[in-house]
Each structure stands twice: as structure tokens, then as C-alpha cells.
Amino acid sequence: MIAADTAASTVVDLMKNRQAAVIFILVTVTLDVLAMGLIIPVLPKLILDFLGGKMTDAANWNGWFALVFALMQFVFSPLLGVLSDRFGRRPVVLLSNLGLGLDYVVMALAPTIGWLFLGRIISGITTSSIPTAMAYIADVTPKEKRASAFGMIGMAFGVGFAFGPAIGGLLGSVTPRLAFWVSAGLSLTNWLYGYLFVPESLATERRKNFSLSRANPVGSLVLLRSHPELWRLAVIQFLAYTAHNVFSVWVLYAIYRYAWGERTTGLSLMVVGICTGAISALLTGPMVKRFGEKVTLYIGQFFGAAGMFVAGIARNSVEFFASIPIISLWNISMPAAQSMMTHRVSEREQGELQGALQSMRSITFIIGPIMFLRVFSWFIDPKNSQHLPGAPYFLAAALLFAAMLMSTRIKQDAPAAPRPTSIPPPPDVVAPESIPSGPIAPILDQEEKI
């Protein structure tokens, strides 16, 4: 009787520790995205100040800043993912948090645009830890609950992008450099909390030897070809990531078609962030539980395509705003796809998988904005006979519709076997490495078999 009480008490403590670890990852992603959002409205102004107010030069420099950030993500996401498979998630996430915080300090103090550019390079490297955070979630969450957990990651992104630019704009009205100091404070506080309280999630026996062939962006993509359905899911995600870059024309489209000012544009992006966060957190889990990951995947893509089409034909601001919640329903598909992909690689390859996905997404960051901006430019050019300002959204809708059709060919994972009732029910997530074994070991062993 005493042993049973001890085991039950240990299970409760274990669940609390695991929940704290997951909460830290969610806070990490939220603060990272919030910190990035804070500098969105102030970085162009700071660049403009360095260049003496020359708008043409500032536009070119902004392009280079965006390109180098995407390139750093492309190169370093797989590297950090493979390093986390070898040395654990905790050191990679903590070092990245520390590096990002110190980088914002460098950018806040930057005396020249060259130093600011260097800071942007470092930012691209350090924010490449987000795939490692995703791998941490995969480590500590059983397969049947991963889609819901990834939905919470989507909520974290939504919250960061909803409030980051708005707060950054307010801070920038005082001085552009203040946003960098606040971002540094958020990242360093997060690092300190993680250093003091967060355990490792990847047990030593589950780690994989480091290999340069897997740590480079080209080699990391080989993993995506290791399973036919994994490759199909990767192509589906590539189409979705590319379609997401239609947001690069959001502001220009709204100014051109609806004559929006900065206030309305900022409000619309905040609504996008709020809808994204709410749908990711509140709808993903119930949808997966009710319909399964496969159906959730293509339902989300259907609504994404429909919302993009509505945005393209919207004749006024009200109709354009109405497209936002429809587009946002697309967010239930991303966690479902992520979860299905984690089922198709071993526990030792979760970091490599997330790094490969982020590297693939970085490719779309490079080609997507250029593609959508050129489509928009061509269809509003008076020299061309066809005037169709909504063309970028129609293109995004076509990409998502193609992804939806491909999703119908994916095989749904077999449902998890029912858990034995002779032992207490296991907690919702897999144990972090640093939590001791003991009376609960049979419970963890049983969860490993399922």
C-alpha cells in the first residue's frame, strides 16, 4: 500500500516536472518570436538613420538583411538540430537563448550599419534553435498528443507576432534602440530561467553520433527522402510554407487596394496573430482527437485555400478582414503535419528532422517573397492588359489546394494500442532525462512499448 502511494506521488511529481519543461519551451518560443516582432517596426528606421535618410539605399539594405537572416536559418537549422540529437536539447536551446540575448545587446549598441548587419547574421544563427524546441516537444510528448502540443507552439508564434510589432512600435516611438534592449532582456531572462529549472529531454541512450553529412542543409534533406510518406509530407509542407510567404505582400496589397494606413495595417496583423494563436491552441487538439491527423491536415489546407481566395476577391476592407479567420483555420494543418512526420523517424532523429524542416522552410523564405511580390507587381502594372491585384492570393490558394489533394493520399497512422489497466495511467508526456527512475520505471517502460 505504501509502495503504491509512493508510486502515485512520484507520478504526480513527474507530471509537474514535465509540464514545467513544456511550459518553458512554449515560453521560449513565445519570447523568441516576441523579441523578433519587437524589432520588425524599428529595424528599417534604424537602417534609414544610419544611411542618412536615403530611402532607396535603405530599401536595398533591408533586402540584404532579410536575405542573410534566411540564409543563416537555412545553413544553421540542420546543424543545431543534429547537435541537439548528439548532445541533448537543453544545451542547444540555452546557448541559443544566451546568444540571442547578447546579440540584441550588440544591435542596441551598434555604432555603424556594419555592426547592425553582423547582429542580424547572429540573430539568424541563434533563432535557428526553434527546431530544437520543436524536437524537445517531440521528446516529451507521446505520439498521440504531439499534434495538440505543436498546436500550442503555433499559439506561441501567434502571440509573439500579434503583440511583438505593436509593442515594438510603441518602444520605437521613444527611441529605435529601446526595442533591442527590451528584446535582450526577454531573451536573457528566458535563458536564466531555463538554466535554473529546465531538465534535459533526450536520454543519453537515445542520442545519435554527430555527422557532418547530416548537419549540412543538403545532407539534412536526405532524411526527408528516407520514407515515401515522409517525403510526401515534406513536399506538402514545402507548398504550405511557400504559400505562407504571401504575407510579404499583405501591407502593399492593403495600401494599394484599400488605401490602408499604418494603424489599420498594424491592427490587421494583430488580428492575424490573435486568430492564429487562438485556433492553434483551442481547435487543433479537439480536431485531431475527433477526426485524426490526416483529416485535420487537409481540412486546414482547404480552409487556408478558401481564405486566400476570399482575400483575393475582397472588394473592400470589411471583406478582406473577413478572410482572416478563414485563412487562420489553416493553422490546424501545420501541427497535424508536424506530428505525422515525427511518427516516421526514430526518437534519435527528431532534432535532425526539425532542422531539415526549418532548412526547407528557409528556402521558401528566400524564394517566396520574391515570387509573390513579382506576381503582385506584374498584375498591377498598367502596361499589362490583365489587372488582377489579388493574383498573389490566388496563387497561394492554388498551392494550398494542391497540398490538400496530396494530403488525401497520406496514410493515417494506426491508433495507439490501449494501455493496460493494471498500472496507474502514465502521464501525458515522456520523462525528461534528469528525472530519476524508481517506482515509476515500469510505467515508463510500458509507455515506451506503446
Tab-separated table of C-alpha atoms in Angstrom, residues 38-331:
chain	number	residue	atom	x	y	z
A	38	LEU	CA	9.628	43.890	-31.361
A	39	ILE	CA	12.339	44.861	-33.834
A	40	ILE	CA	10.227	44.497	-37.012
A	41	PRO	CA	8.934	48.090	-36.946
A	42	VAL	CA	12.199	49.654	-35.709
A	43	LEU	CA	14.948	47.915	-37.692
A	44	PRO	CA	14.098	49.647	-41.010
A	45	LYS	CA	14.033	53.018	-39.213
A	46	LEU	CA	17.433	52.356	-37.628
A	47	ILE	CA	18.870	51.347	-41.009
A	48	LEU	CA	17.425	54.521	-42.519
A	49	ASP	CA	19.043	56.626	-39.800
A	50	PHE	CA	22.445	55.026	-40.441
A	51	LEU	CA	22.118	55.855	-44.155
A	52	GLY	CA	21.210	59.472	-43.642
A	53	GLY	CA	17.580	59.077	-44.685
A	54	LYS	CA	18.289	57.678	-48.179
A	55	MET	CA	15.179	55.594	-48.818
A	56	THR	CA	16.491	53.758	-51.904
A	57	ASP	CA	19.650	52.640	-50.116
A	58	ALA	CA	17.629	51.684	-47.040
A	59	ALA	CA	15.317	49.504	-49.164
A	60	ASN	CA	18.327	47.679	-50.638
A	61	TRP	CA	19.887	47.167	-47.209
A	62	ASN	CA	16.580	45.853	-45.821
A	63	GLY	CA	16.578	43.299	-48.615
A	64	TRP	CA	20.083	42.189	-47.706
A	65	PHE	CA	19.156	41.973	-44.020
A	66	ALA	CA	16.187	39.721	-44.847
A	67	LEU	CA	18.261	37.566	-47.197
A	68	VAL	CA	21.133	36.988	-44.781
A	69	PHE	CA	18.703	36.105	-41.975
A	70	ALA	CA	17.041	33.464	-44.163
A	71	LEU	CA	20.416	32.097	-45.312
A	72	MET	CA	21.632	31.704	-41.724
A	73	GLN	CA	18.435	29.810	-40.910
A	74	PHE	CA	18.981	27.595	-43.953
A	75	VAL	CA	22.573	26.734	-43.004
A	76	PHE	CA	22.385	26.502	-39.212
A	77	SER	CA	18.962	24.955	-38.531
A	78	PRO	CA	20.091	21.436	-39.534
A	79	LEU	CA	23.410	21.898	-37.734
A	80	LEU	CA	21.747	22.799	-34.432
A	81	GLY	CA	19.193	20.033	-34.905
A	82	VAL	CA	21.898	17.376	-35.330
A	83	LEU	CA	23.899	18.833	-32.424
A	84	SER	CA	20.807	18.501	-30.247
A	85	ASP	CA	20.483	14.832	-31.294
A	86	ARG	CA	24.075	14.328	-30.140
A	87	PHE	CA	24.397	16.489	-27.004
A	88	GLY	CA	20.768	16.963	-25.959
A	89	ARG	CA	18.158	19.684	-26.469
A	90	ARG	CA	18.857	21.668	-23.314
A	91	PRO	CA	22.389	22.951	-24.083
A	92	VAL	CA	21.436	23.937	-27.645
A	93	VAL	CA	18.322	25.846	-26.560
A	94	LEU	CA	20.132	27.547	-23.668
A	95	LEU	CA	23.154	28.566	-25.731
A	96	SER	CA	20.861	29.951	-28.408
A	97	ASN	CA	18.842	31.932	-25.863
A	98	LEU	CA	22.028	33.348	-24.386
A	99	GLY	CA	23.479	34.136	-27.806
A	100	LEU	CA	20.271	35.816	-28.953
A	101	GLY	CA	20.127	37.985	-25.837
A	102	LEU	CA	23.752	39.094	-26.216
A	103	ASP	CA	23.182	39.685	-29.926
A	104	TYR	CA	20.346	42.113	-29.203
A	105	VAL	CA	22.730	43.976	-26.895
A	106	VAL	CA	25.231	44.235	-29.776
A	107	MET	CA	22.496	45.545	-32.087
A	108	ALA	CA	21.325	48.045	-29.460
A	109	LEU	CA	24.867	49.413	-29.182
A	110	ALA	CA	25.768	49.123	-32.895
A	111	PRO	CA	27.777	52.225	-33.886
A	112	THR	CA	27.597	51.514	-37.648
A	113	ILE	CA	25.356	49.667	-40.070
A	114	GLY	CA	28.090	47.032	-40.418
A	115	TRP	CA	27.723	46.105	-36.755
A	116	LEU	CA	23.947	46.029	-37.178
A	117	PHE	CA	24.359	43.700	-40.159
A	118	LEU	CA	26.635	41.427	-38.115
A	119	GLY	CA	23.982	41.329	-35.418
A	120	ARG	CA	21.398	40.231	-37.960
A	121	ILE	CA	23.676	37.372	-39.040
A	122	ILE	CA	23.998	36.229	-35.422
A	123	SER	CA	20.220	36.536	-34.959
A	124	GLY	CA	19.679	34.190	-37.884
A	125	ILE	CA	22.018	31.650	-36.288
A	126	THR	CA	20.628	31.835	-32.755
A	127	THR	CA	16.940	31.756	-33.730
A	128	SER	CA	17.730	28.533	-35.604
A	129	SER	CA	17.184	26.848	-32.216
A	130	ILE	CA	13.409	26.887	-32.712
A	131	PRO	CA	13.559	23.453	-34.453
A	132	THR	CA	15.378	22.171	-31.359
A	133	ALA	CA	12.488	23.430	-29.252
A	134	MET	CA	10.143	21.507	-31.546
A	135	ALA	CA	12.297	18.393	-31.078
A	136	TYR	CA	12.073	18.891	-27.296
A	137	ILE	CA	8.274	18.829	-27.596
A	138	ALA	CA	8.511	15.604	-29.636
A	139	ASP	CA	10.785	14.099	-26.959
A	140	VAL	CA	8.452	14.736	-24.040
A	141	THR	CA	5.084	14.176	-25.718
A	142	PRO	CA	3.606	10.796	-26.740
A	143	LYS	CA	2.750	10.390	-30.404
A	144	GLU	CA	-0.996	10.687	-30.000
A	145	LYS	CA	-0.672	14.084	-28.291
A	146	ARG	CA	2.004	15.692	-30.463
A	147	ALA	CA	-0.373	17.460	-32.839
A	148	SER	CA	-2.009	19.229	-29.905
A	149	ALA	CA	1.405	20.123	-28.462
A	150	PHE	CA	2.583	21.516	-31.793
A	151	GLY	CA	-0.673	23.480	-31.852
A	152	MET	CA	0.469	25.163	-28.648
A	153	ILE	CA	3.699	26.074	-30.439
A	154	GLY	CA	1.508	27.678	-33.097
A	155	MET	CA	-0.230	29.619	-30.344
A	156	ALA	CA	3.163	30.840	-29.115
A	157	PHE	CA	4.010	32.088	-32.604
A	158	GLY	CA	0.630	33.793	-32.854
A	159	VAL	CA	1.010	35.595	-29.538
A	160	GLY	CA	4.530	36.735	-30.413
A	161	PHE	CA	3.580	38.095	-33.817
A	162	ALA	CA	0.333	39.609	-32.530
A	163	PHE	CA	1.899	41.743	-29.836
A	164	GLY	CA	5.596	41.998	-30.778
A	165	PRO	CA	5.300	44.534	-33.623
A	166	ALA	CA	2.688	46.578	-31.731
A	167	ILE	CA	4.872	46.844	-28.622
A	168	GLY	CA	7.958	47.429	-30.777
A	169	GLY	CA	6.227	50.328	-32.493
A	170	LEU	CA	5.453	51.938	-29.134
A	171	LEU	CA	9.030	51.444	-27.925
A	172	GLY	CA	10.378	52.739	-31.227
A	173	SER	CA	8.480	55.985	-30.765
A	174	VAL	CA	10.754	56.648	-27.779
A	175	THR	CA	13.965	55.532	-29.498
A	176	PRO	CA	14.561	52.741	-32.068
A	177	ARG	CA	17.232	51.151	-29.877
A	178	LEU	CA	14.908	50.665	-26.890
A	179	ALA	CA	13.191	47.708	-28.591
A	180	PHE	CA	16.559	45.935	-28.870
A	181	TRP	CA	17.202	46.392	-25.141
A	182	VAL	CA	13.780	45.000	-24.247
A	183	SER	CA	14.328	42.054	-26.618
A	184	ALA	CA	17.699	41.394	-24.959
A	185	GLY	CA	16.066	41.429	-21.527
A	186	LEU	CA	13.394	38.934	-22.597
A	187	SER	CA	15.904	36.505	-24.127
A	188	LEU	CA	18.363	36.668	-21.222
A	189	THR	CA	15.594	36.226	-18.641
A	190	ASN	CA	14.393	33.181	-20.518
A	191	TRP	CA	17.934	31.780	-20.607
A	192	LEU	CA	18.324	32.231	-16.853
A	193	TYR	CA	15.011	30.518	-16.096
A	194	GLY	CA	15.870	27.584	-18.364
A	195	TYR	CA	19.358	27.264	-16.884
A	196	LEU	CA	17.988	27.065	-13.362
A	197	PHE	CA	14.864	24.964	-13.761
A	198	VAL	CA	14.591	23.034	-17.039
A	199	PRO	CA	15.739	19.387	-17.390
A	200	GLU	CA	17.143	17.625	-20.427
A	201	SER	CA	14.537	15.826	-22.543
A	202	LEU	CA	16.715	13.430	-24.582
A	203	ALA	CA	18.051	10.451	-22.669
A	204	THR	CA	21.696	9.534	-23.278
A	205	GLU	CA	20.847	6.155	-24.789
A	206	ARG	CA	18.616	7.834	-27.380
A	207	ARG	CA	21.308	10.183	-28.682
A	208	LYS	CA	22.890	9.834	-32.095
A	209	ASN	CA	26.501	10.409	-33.139
A	210	PHE	CA	27.256	13.704	-34.851
A	211	SER	CA	27.781	13.579	-38.607
A	212	LEU	CA	28.622	16.432	-40.960
A	213	SER	CA	26.734	14.649	-43.724
A	214	ARG	CA	23.533	15.153	-41.721
A	215	ALA	CA	24.417	18.568	-40.284
A	216	ASN	CA	24.561	20.479	-43.578
A	217	PRO	CA	21.390	21.763	-45.260
A	218	VAL	CA	21.718	19.480	-48.295
A	219	GLY	CA	22.561	16.363	-46.308
A	220	SER	CA	19.778	17.025	-43.810
A	221	LEU	CA	17.188	16.867	-46.582
A	222	VAL	CA	18.224	13.246	-47.250
A	223	LEU	CA	16.342	12.283	-44.096
A	224	LEU	CA	13.137	13.530	-45.711
A	225	ARG	CA	13.658	11.004	-48.535
A	226	SER	CA	14.100	8.091	-46.133
A	227	HIS	CA	10.395	7.227	-46.104
A	228	PRO	CA	7.966	7.651	-49.044
A	229	GLU	CA	5.252	9.211	-46.915
A	230	LEU	CA	7.744	11.411	-45.071
A	231	TRP	CA	8.852	12.787	-48.424
A	232	ARG	CA	5.246	13.353	-49.497
A	233	LEU	CA	4.569	15.204	-46.240
A	234	ALA	CA	7.733	17.251	-46.787
A	235	VAL	CA	6.515	18.302	-50.246
A	236	ILE	CA	3.124	19.182	-48.767
A	237	GLN	CA	4.815	21.319	-46.126
A	238	PHE	CA	7.026	22.957	-48.756
A	239	LEU	CA	3.918	24.036	-50.674
A	240	ALA	CA	2.339	25.319	-47.459
A	241	TYR	CA	5.479	27.193	-46.357
A	242	THR	CA	5.722	28.771	-49.816
A	243	ALA	CA	2.070	29.824	-49.712
A	244	HIS	CA	2.618	31.422	-46.304
A	245	ASN	CA	5.013	33.905	-47.902
A	246	VAL	CA	2.006	35.637	-49.477
A	247	PHE	CA	2.039	37.696	-46.270
A	248	SER	CA	5.049	39.517	-47.762
A	249	VAL	CA	2.568	41.421	-49.971
A	250	TRP	CA	-0.011	41.934	-47.210
A	251	VAL	CA	0.877	45.554	-46.464
A	252	LEU	CA	1.441	46.642	-50.071
A	253	TYR	CA	-1.758	44.915	-51.189
A	254	ALA	CA	-3.818	46.613	-48.460
A	255	ILE	CA	-2.323	50.028	-49.239
A	256	TYR	CA	-2.855	49.635	-52.995
A	257	ARG	CA	-6.362	48.197	-52.911
A	258	TYR	CA	-7.917	49.643	-49.741
A	259	ALA	CA	-5.728	52.704	-49.012
A	260	TRP	CA	-4.913	51.498	-45.503
A	261	GLY	CA	-2.653	53.481	-43.215
A	262	GLU	CA	-0.152	52.184	-40.671
A	263	ARG	CA	-2.756	51.900	-37.906
A	264	THR	CA	-5.145	49.705	-39.891
A	265	THR	CA	-2.295	47.597	-41.237
A	266	GLY	CA	-0.946	47.017	-37.739
A	267	LEU	CA	-4.428	46.160	-36.473
A	268	SER	CA	-4.929	43.618	-39.260
A	269	LEU	CA	-1.643	41.877	-38.457
A	270	MET	CA	-2.593	41.786	-34.785
A	271	VAL	CA	-5.897	40.147	-35.715
A	272	VAL	CA	-3.940	37.582	-37.779
A	273	GLY	CA	-1.749	36.808	-34.765
A	274	ILE	CA	-4.661	36.537	-32.346
A	275	CYS	CA	-6.656	34.266	-34.670
A	276	THR	CA	-3.573	32.129	-35.287
A	277	GLY	CA	-2.880	31.715	-31.579
A	278	ALA	CA	-6.489	31.009	-30.617
A	279	ILE	CA	-7.118	28.464	-33.377
A	280	SER	CA	-3.781	26.699	-32.865
A	281	ALA	CA	-4.324	26.363	-29.111
A	282	LEU	CA	-8.063	25.702	-28.898
A	283	LEU	CA	-9.013	23.886	-32.084
A	284	THR	CA	-6.070	21.690	-33.123
A	285	GLY	CA	-6.322	19.195	-30.250
A	286	PRO	CA	-10.089	18.637	-30.475
A	287	MET	CA	-9.917	18.344	-34.276
A	288	VAL	CA	-7.196	15.700	-34.159
A	289	LYS	CA	-8.989	13.828	-31.388
A	290	ARG	CA	-12.277	13.842	-33.317
A	291	PHE	CA	-11.098	13.335	-36.915
A	292	GLY	CA	-7.452	12.206	-36.764
A	293	GLU	CA	-4.341	13.923	-38.063
A	294	LYS	CA	-4.856	13.174	-41.757
A	295	VAL	CA	-8.348	14.668	-41.947
A	296	THR	CA	-7.272	17.637	-39.808
A	297	LEU	CA	-4.393	18.189	-42.228
A	298	TYR	CA	-6.470	18.531	-45.367
A	299	ILE	CA	-9.396	20.312	-43.694
A	300	GLY	CA	-6.971	23.008	-42.558
A	301	GLN	CA	-5.488	23.294	-46.037
A	302	PHE	CA	-8.966	23.548	-47.569
A	303	PHE	CA	-9.866	26.483	-45.335
A	304	GLY	CA	-6.471	28.080	-45.984
A	305	ALA	CA	-7.063	27.894	-49.742
A	306	ALA	CA	-10.629	29.202	-49.345
A	307	GLY	CA	-9.465	32.092	-47.163
A	308	MET	CA	-6.758	33.071	-49.639
A	309	PHE	CA	-9.339	33.089	-52.425
A	310	VAL	CA	-11.634	35.324	-50.365
A	311	ALA	CA	-8.734	37.705	-49.700
A	312	GLY	CA	-8.001	37.856	-53.432
A	313	ILE	CA	-11.576	38.761	-54.421
A	314	ALA	CA	-12.306	41.026	-51.420
A	315	ARG	CA	-13.713	44.312	-52.759
A	316	ASN	CA	-13.378	46.309	-49.543
A	317	SER	CA	-11.710	46.314	-46.134
A	318	VAL	CA	-14.580	44.518	-44.406
A	319	GLU	CA	-14.400	41.582	-46.816
A	320	PHE	CA	-10.608	41.498	-46.518
A	321	PHE	CA	-10.827	41.379	-42.714
A	322	ALA	CA	-13.431	38.626	-43.050
A	323	SER	CA	-10.852	36.481	-44.849
A	324	ILE	CA	-8.525	36.495	-41.814
A	325	PRO	CA	-10.343	33.931	-39.604
A	326	ILE	CA	-10.883	31.690	-42.636
A	327	ILE	CA	-7.186	31.809	-43.513
A	328	SER	CA	-6.319	31.259	-39.840
A	329	LEU	CA	-8.190	27.941	-39.794
A	330	TRP	CA	-5.290	26.743	-41.952
A	331	ASN	CA	-3.207	26.658	-38.766
